[in-house]
Tab-separated table of C-alpha atoms in Angstrom:
chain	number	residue	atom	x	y	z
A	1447	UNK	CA	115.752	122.723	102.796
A	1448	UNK	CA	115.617	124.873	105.585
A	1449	UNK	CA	117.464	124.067	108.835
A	1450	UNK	CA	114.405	123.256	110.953
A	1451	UNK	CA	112.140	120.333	107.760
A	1452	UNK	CA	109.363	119.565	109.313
A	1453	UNK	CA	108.263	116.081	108.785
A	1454	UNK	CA	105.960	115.897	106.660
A	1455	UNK	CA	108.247	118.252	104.146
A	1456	UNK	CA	111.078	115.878	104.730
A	1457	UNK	CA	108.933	112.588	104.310
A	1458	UNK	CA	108.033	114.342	100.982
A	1459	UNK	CA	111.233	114.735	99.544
A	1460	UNK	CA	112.276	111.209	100.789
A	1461	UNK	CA	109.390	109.772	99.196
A	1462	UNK	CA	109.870	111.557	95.712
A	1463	UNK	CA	113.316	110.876	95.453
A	1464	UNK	CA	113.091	107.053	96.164
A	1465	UNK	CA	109.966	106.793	94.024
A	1466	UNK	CA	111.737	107.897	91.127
A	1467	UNK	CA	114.606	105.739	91.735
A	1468	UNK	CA	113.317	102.445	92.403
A	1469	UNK	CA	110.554	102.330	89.760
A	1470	UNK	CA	112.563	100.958	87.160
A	1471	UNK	CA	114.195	98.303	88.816
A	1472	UNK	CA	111.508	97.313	91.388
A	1473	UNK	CA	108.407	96.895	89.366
A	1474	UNK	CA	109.282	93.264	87.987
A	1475	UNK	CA	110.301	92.091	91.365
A	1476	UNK	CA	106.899	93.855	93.082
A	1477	UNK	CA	104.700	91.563	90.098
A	1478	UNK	CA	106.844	88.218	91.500
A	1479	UNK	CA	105.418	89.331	94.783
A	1480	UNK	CA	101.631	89.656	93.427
A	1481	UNK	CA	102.051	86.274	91.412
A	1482	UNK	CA	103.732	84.360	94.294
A	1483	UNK	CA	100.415	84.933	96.433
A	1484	UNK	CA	98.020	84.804	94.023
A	1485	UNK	CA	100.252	81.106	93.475
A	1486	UNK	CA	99.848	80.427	96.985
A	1487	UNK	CA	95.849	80.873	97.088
A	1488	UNK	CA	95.360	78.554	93.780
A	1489	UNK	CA	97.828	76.299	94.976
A	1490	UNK	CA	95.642	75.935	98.889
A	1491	UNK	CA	92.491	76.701	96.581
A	1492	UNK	CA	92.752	72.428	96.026
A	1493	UNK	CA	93.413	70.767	99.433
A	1494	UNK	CA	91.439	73.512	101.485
A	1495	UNK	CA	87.763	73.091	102.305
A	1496	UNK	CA	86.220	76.335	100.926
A	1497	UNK	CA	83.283	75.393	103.321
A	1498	UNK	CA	85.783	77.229	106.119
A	1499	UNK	CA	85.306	80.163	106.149
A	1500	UNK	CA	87.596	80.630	108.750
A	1501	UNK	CA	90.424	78.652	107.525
A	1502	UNK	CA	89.726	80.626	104.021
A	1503	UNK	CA	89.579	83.979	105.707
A	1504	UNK	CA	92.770	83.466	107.049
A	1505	UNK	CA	94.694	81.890	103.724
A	1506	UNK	CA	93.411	84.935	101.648
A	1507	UNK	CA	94.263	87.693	104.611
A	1508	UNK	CA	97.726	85.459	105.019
A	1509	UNK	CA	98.380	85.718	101.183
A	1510	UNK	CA	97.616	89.382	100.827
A	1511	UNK	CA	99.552	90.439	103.767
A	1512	UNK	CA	102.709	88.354	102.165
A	1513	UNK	CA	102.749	91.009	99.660
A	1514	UNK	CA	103.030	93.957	102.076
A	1515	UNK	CA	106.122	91.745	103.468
A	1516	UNK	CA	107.484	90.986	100.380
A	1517	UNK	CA	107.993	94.979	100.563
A	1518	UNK	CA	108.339	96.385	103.501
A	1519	UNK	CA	110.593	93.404	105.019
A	1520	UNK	CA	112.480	91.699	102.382
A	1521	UNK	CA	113.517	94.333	99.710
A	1522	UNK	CA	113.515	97.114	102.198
A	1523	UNK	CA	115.917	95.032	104.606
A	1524	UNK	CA	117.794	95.006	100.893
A	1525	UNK	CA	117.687	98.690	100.396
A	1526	UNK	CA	119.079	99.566	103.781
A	1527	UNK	CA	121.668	97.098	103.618
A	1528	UNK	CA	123.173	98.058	100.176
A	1529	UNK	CA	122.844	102.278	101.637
A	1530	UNK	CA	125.131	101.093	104.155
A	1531	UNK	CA	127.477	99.277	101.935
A	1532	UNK	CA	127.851	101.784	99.974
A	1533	UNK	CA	128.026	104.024	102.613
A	1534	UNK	CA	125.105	106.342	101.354
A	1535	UNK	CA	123.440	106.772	104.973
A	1536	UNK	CA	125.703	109.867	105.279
A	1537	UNK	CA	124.174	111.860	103.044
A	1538	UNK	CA	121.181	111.297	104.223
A	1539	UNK	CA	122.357	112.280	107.953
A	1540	UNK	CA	123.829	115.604	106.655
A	1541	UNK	CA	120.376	116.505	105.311
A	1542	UNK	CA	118.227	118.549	107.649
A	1543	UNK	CA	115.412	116.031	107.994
A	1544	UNK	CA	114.539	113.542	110.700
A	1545	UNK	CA	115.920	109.768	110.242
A	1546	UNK	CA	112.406	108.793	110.524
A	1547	UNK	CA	111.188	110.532	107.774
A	1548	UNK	CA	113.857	109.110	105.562
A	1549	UNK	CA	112.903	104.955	106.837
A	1550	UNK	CA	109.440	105.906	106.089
A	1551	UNK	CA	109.549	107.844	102.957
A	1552	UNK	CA	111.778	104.690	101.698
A	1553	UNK	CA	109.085	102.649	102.895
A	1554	UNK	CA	106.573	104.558	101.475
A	1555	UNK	CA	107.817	104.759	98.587
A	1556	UNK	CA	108.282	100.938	97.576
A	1557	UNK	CA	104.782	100.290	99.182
A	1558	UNK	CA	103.552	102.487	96.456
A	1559	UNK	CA	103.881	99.580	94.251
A	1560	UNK	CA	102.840	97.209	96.566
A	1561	UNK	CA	99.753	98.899	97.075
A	1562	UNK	CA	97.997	97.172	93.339
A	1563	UNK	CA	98.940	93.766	94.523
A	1564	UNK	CA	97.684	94.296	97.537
A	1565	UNK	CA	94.061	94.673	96.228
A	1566	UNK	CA	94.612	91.899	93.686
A	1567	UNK	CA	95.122	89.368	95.966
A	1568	UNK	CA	92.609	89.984	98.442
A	1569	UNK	CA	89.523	90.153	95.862
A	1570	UNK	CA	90.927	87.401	93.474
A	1571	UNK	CA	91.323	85.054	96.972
A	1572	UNK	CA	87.427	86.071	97.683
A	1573	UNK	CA	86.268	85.152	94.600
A	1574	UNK	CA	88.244	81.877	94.704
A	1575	UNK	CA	87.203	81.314	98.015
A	1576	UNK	CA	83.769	82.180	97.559
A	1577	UNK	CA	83.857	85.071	100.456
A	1578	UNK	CA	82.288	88.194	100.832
A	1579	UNK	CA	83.845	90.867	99.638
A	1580	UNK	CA	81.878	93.827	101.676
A	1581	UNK	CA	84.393	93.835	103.892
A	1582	UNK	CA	87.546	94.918	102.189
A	1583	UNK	CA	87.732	98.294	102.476
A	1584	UNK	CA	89.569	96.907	106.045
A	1585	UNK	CA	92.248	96.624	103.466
A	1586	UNK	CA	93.546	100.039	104.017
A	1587	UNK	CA	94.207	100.034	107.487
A	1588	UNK	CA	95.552	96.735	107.311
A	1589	UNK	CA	97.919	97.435	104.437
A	1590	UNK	CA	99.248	100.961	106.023
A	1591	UNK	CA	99.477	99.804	109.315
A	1592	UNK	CA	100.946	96.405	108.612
A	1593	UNK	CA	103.544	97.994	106.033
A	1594	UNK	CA	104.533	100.407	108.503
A	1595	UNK	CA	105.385	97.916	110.996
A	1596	UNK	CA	107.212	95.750	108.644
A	1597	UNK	CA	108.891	98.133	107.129
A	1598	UNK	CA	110.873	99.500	110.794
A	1599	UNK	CA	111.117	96.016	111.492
A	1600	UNK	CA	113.026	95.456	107.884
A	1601	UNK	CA	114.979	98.828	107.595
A	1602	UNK	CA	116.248	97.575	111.007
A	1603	UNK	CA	117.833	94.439	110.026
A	1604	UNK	CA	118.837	96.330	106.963
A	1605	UNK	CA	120.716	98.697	108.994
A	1606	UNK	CA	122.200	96.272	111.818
A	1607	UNK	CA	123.083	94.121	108.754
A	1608	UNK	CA	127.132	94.091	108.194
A	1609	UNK	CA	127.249	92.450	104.853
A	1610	UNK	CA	124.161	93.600	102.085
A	1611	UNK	CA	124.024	89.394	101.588
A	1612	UNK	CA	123.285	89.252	105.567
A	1613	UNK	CA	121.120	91.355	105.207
A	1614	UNK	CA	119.180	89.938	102.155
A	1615	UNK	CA	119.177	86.634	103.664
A	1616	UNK	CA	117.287	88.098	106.968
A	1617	UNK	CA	114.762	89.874	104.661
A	1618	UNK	CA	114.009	86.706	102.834
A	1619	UNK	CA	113.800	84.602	106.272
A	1620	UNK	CA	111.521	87.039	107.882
A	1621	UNK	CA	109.307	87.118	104.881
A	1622	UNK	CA	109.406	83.278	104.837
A	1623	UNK	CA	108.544	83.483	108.455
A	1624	UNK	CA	105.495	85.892	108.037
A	1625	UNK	CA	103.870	83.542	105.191
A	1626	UNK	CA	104.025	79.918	107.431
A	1627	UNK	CA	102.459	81.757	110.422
A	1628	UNK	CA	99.677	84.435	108.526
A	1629	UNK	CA	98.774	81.472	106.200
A	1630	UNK	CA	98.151	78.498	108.116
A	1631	UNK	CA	95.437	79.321	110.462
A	1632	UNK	CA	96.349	79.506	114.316
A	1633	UNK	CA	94.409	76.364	115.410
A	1634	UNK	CA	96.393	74.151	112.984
A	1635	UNK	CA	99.655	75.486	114.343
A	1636	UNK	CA	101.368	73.321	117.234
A	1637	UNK	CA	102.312	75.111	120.496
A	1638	UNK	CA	105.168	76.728	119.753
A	1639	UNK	CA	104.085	77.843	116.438
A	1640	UNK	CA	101.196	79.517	118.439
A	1641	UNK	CA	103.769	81.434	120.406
A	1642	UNK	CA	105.802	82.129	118.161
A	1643	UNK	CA	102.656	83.760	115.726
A	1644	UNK	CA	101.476	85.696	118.969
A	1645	UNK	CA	104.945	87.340	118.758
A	1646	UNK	CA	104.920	88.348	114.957
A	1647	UNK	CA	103.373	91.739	114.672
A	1648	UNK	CA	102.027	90.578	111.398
A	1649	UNK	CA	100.021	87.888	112.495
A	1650	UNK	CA	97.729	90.910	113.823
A	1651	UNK	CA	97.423	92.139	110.608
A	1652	UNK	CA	96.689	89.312	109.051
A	1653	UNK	CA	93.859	88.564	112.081
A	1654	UNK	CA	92.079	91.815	111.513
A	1655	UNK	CA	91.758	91.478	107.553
A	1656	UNK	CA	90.568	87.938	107.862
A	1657	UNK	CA	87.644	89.566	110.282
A	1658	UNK	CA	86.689	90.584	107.243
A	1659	UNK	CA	85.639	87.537	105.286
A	1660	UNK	CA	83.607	86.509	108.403
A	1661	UNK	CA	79.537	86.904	108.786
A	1662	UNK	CA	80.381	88.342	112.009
A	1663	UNK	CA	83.101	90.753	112.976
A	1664	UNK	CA	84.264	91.126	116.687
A	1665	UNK	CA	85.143	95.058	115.751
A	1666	UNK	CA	86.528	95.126	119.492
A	1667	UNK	CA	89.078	92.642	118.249
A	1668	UNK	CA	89.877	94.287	115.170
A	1669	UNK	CA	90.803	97.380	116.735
A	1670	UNK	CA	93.094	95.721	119.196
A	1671	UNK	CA	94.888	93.644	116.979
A	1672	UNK	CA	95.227	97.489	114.520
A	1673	UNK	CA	96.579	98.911	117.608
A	1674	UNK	CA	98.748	96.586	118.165
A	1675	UNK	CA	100.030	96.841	114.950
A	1676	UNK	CA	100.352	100.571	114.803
A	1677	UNK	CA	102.108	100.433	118.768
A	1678	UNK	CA	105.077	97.817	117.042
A	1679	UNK	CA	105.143	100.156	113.921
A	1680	UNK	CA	105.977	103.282	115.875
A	1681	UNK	CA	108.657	101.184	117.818
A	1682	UNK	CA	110.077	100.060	115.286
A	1683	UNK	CA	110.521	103.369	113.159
A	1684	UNK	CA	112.043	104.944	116.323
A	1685	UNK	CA	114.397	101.590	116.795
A	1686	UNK	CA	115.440	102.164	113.079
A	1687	UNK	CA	115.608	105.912	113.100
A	1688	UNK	CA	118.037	105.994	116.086
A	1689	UNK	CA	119.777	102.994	114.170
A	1690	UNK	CA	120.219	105.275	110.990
A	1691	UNK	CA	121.899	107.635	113.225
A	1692	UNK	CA	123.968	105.556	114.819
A	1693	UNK	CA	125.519	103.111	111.980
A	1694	UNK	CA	125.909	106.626	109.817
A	1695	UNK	CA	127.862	108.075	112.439
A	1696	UNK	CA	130.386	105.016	112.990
């Protein structure tokens, strides 16, 4: 690669090489993710008054977005943590590319198989829920913009991580943490759950795609709550770029 990779180049090569490593191993662990949704919607399909629509919107928006986290938060968190066991984030630092091309292109690269279970979810949970499905091409956005800010967030505690077990353990108790608070529906939550799902960046996510399922969408709100996703998303690639640079160099 030339001395001065642009991004997109860089993102590229990050992308191709991780693709090609992780299929093997991660497609088993990427259908768990699919079937522990779809579990969760059949599961809430029996105790949950379909007559909602609100409280269904937001169990089938919850459950999709639990697959994006499933990826981008727990086995990413995994990935970074076992680079910098094995003390693999040097290689990537003597590489002419930006560190944020190589969280993202990682990221990217694991969503790829995220991306069927994604779509799965979300139009299975319609039809069980008896929602509208005219809607769902607010999927995209949701999925890229949620992934991306999951995935800084887990390539963070990946990196910060001193043990690869630490830092499975955080992956696994964020994603646990993102399926309480995008599942049950905010008005059910008490007070402090409230807070605490204003603070999740996910919770926005999972807000907007549930718009979705609705007879009538507050676009205003959507965008705002996309936003805010995309503003925590940037943060958090630059928080775990300059992490990547720093725990490499140490």
């Amino acid at each position: 690669m030339p001395l001065a990779t642009r991004f997109g180049t860089a993102f590229g090569a990050v992308y191709r090489g991780q693709l090609a490593r992780s299929k093997v191993g991660r497609i088993p662990l990427l259908f768990v993710a699919s079937f522990q949704s779809i579990g969760i919607l059949v599961l809430l399909r029996g105790i949950l008054d379909v007559d909602n629509t609100t409280a269904a919107g937001q169990v089938v928006a919850g459950s999709t977005v639990l697959v994006v986290a499933f990826v981008a938060l727990n086995l990413l968190a995994q990935r970074f943590g076992a680079l910098r066991a094995a003390g693999a984030l040097d290689y990537y630092l003597t590489l002419p590319i930006p560190p944020a091309a190589v969280v993202l292109g990682t990221a990217a690269s694991y969503a790829t198989f995220a991306a069927p279970g994604t779509v799965i979810t979300a139009v299975l949970g319609a039809l069980l829920y008896n929602l509208p499905i005219t809607g769902l091409w607010l999927l995209l956005p949701v999925v890229v913009l949620s992934g991306v800010c999951l995935a800084g967030l887990g390539a963070v505690v990946g990196l910060l991580a001193p043990r690869p077990e630490l830092a499975t353990i955080a992956g696994q108790l964020g994603m646990s943490i993102v399926l309480f608070l995008g599942v049950i529906p905010a008005d059910r939550l008490p007070e402090i759950g409230r807070v605490a799902r204003d603070v999740l960046p996910s919770s926005y996510a999972v807000d907007a795609l549930a718009a979705a399922f609705q007879p009538g969408v507050d676009w205003s709100k959507v965008v705002l709550d996309l936003a805010v996703c995309a503003a925590v998303g940037i943060a958090a690639l630059a928080v775990a770029a300059v992490t990547l640079r720093r725990v490499g160099t140490s």
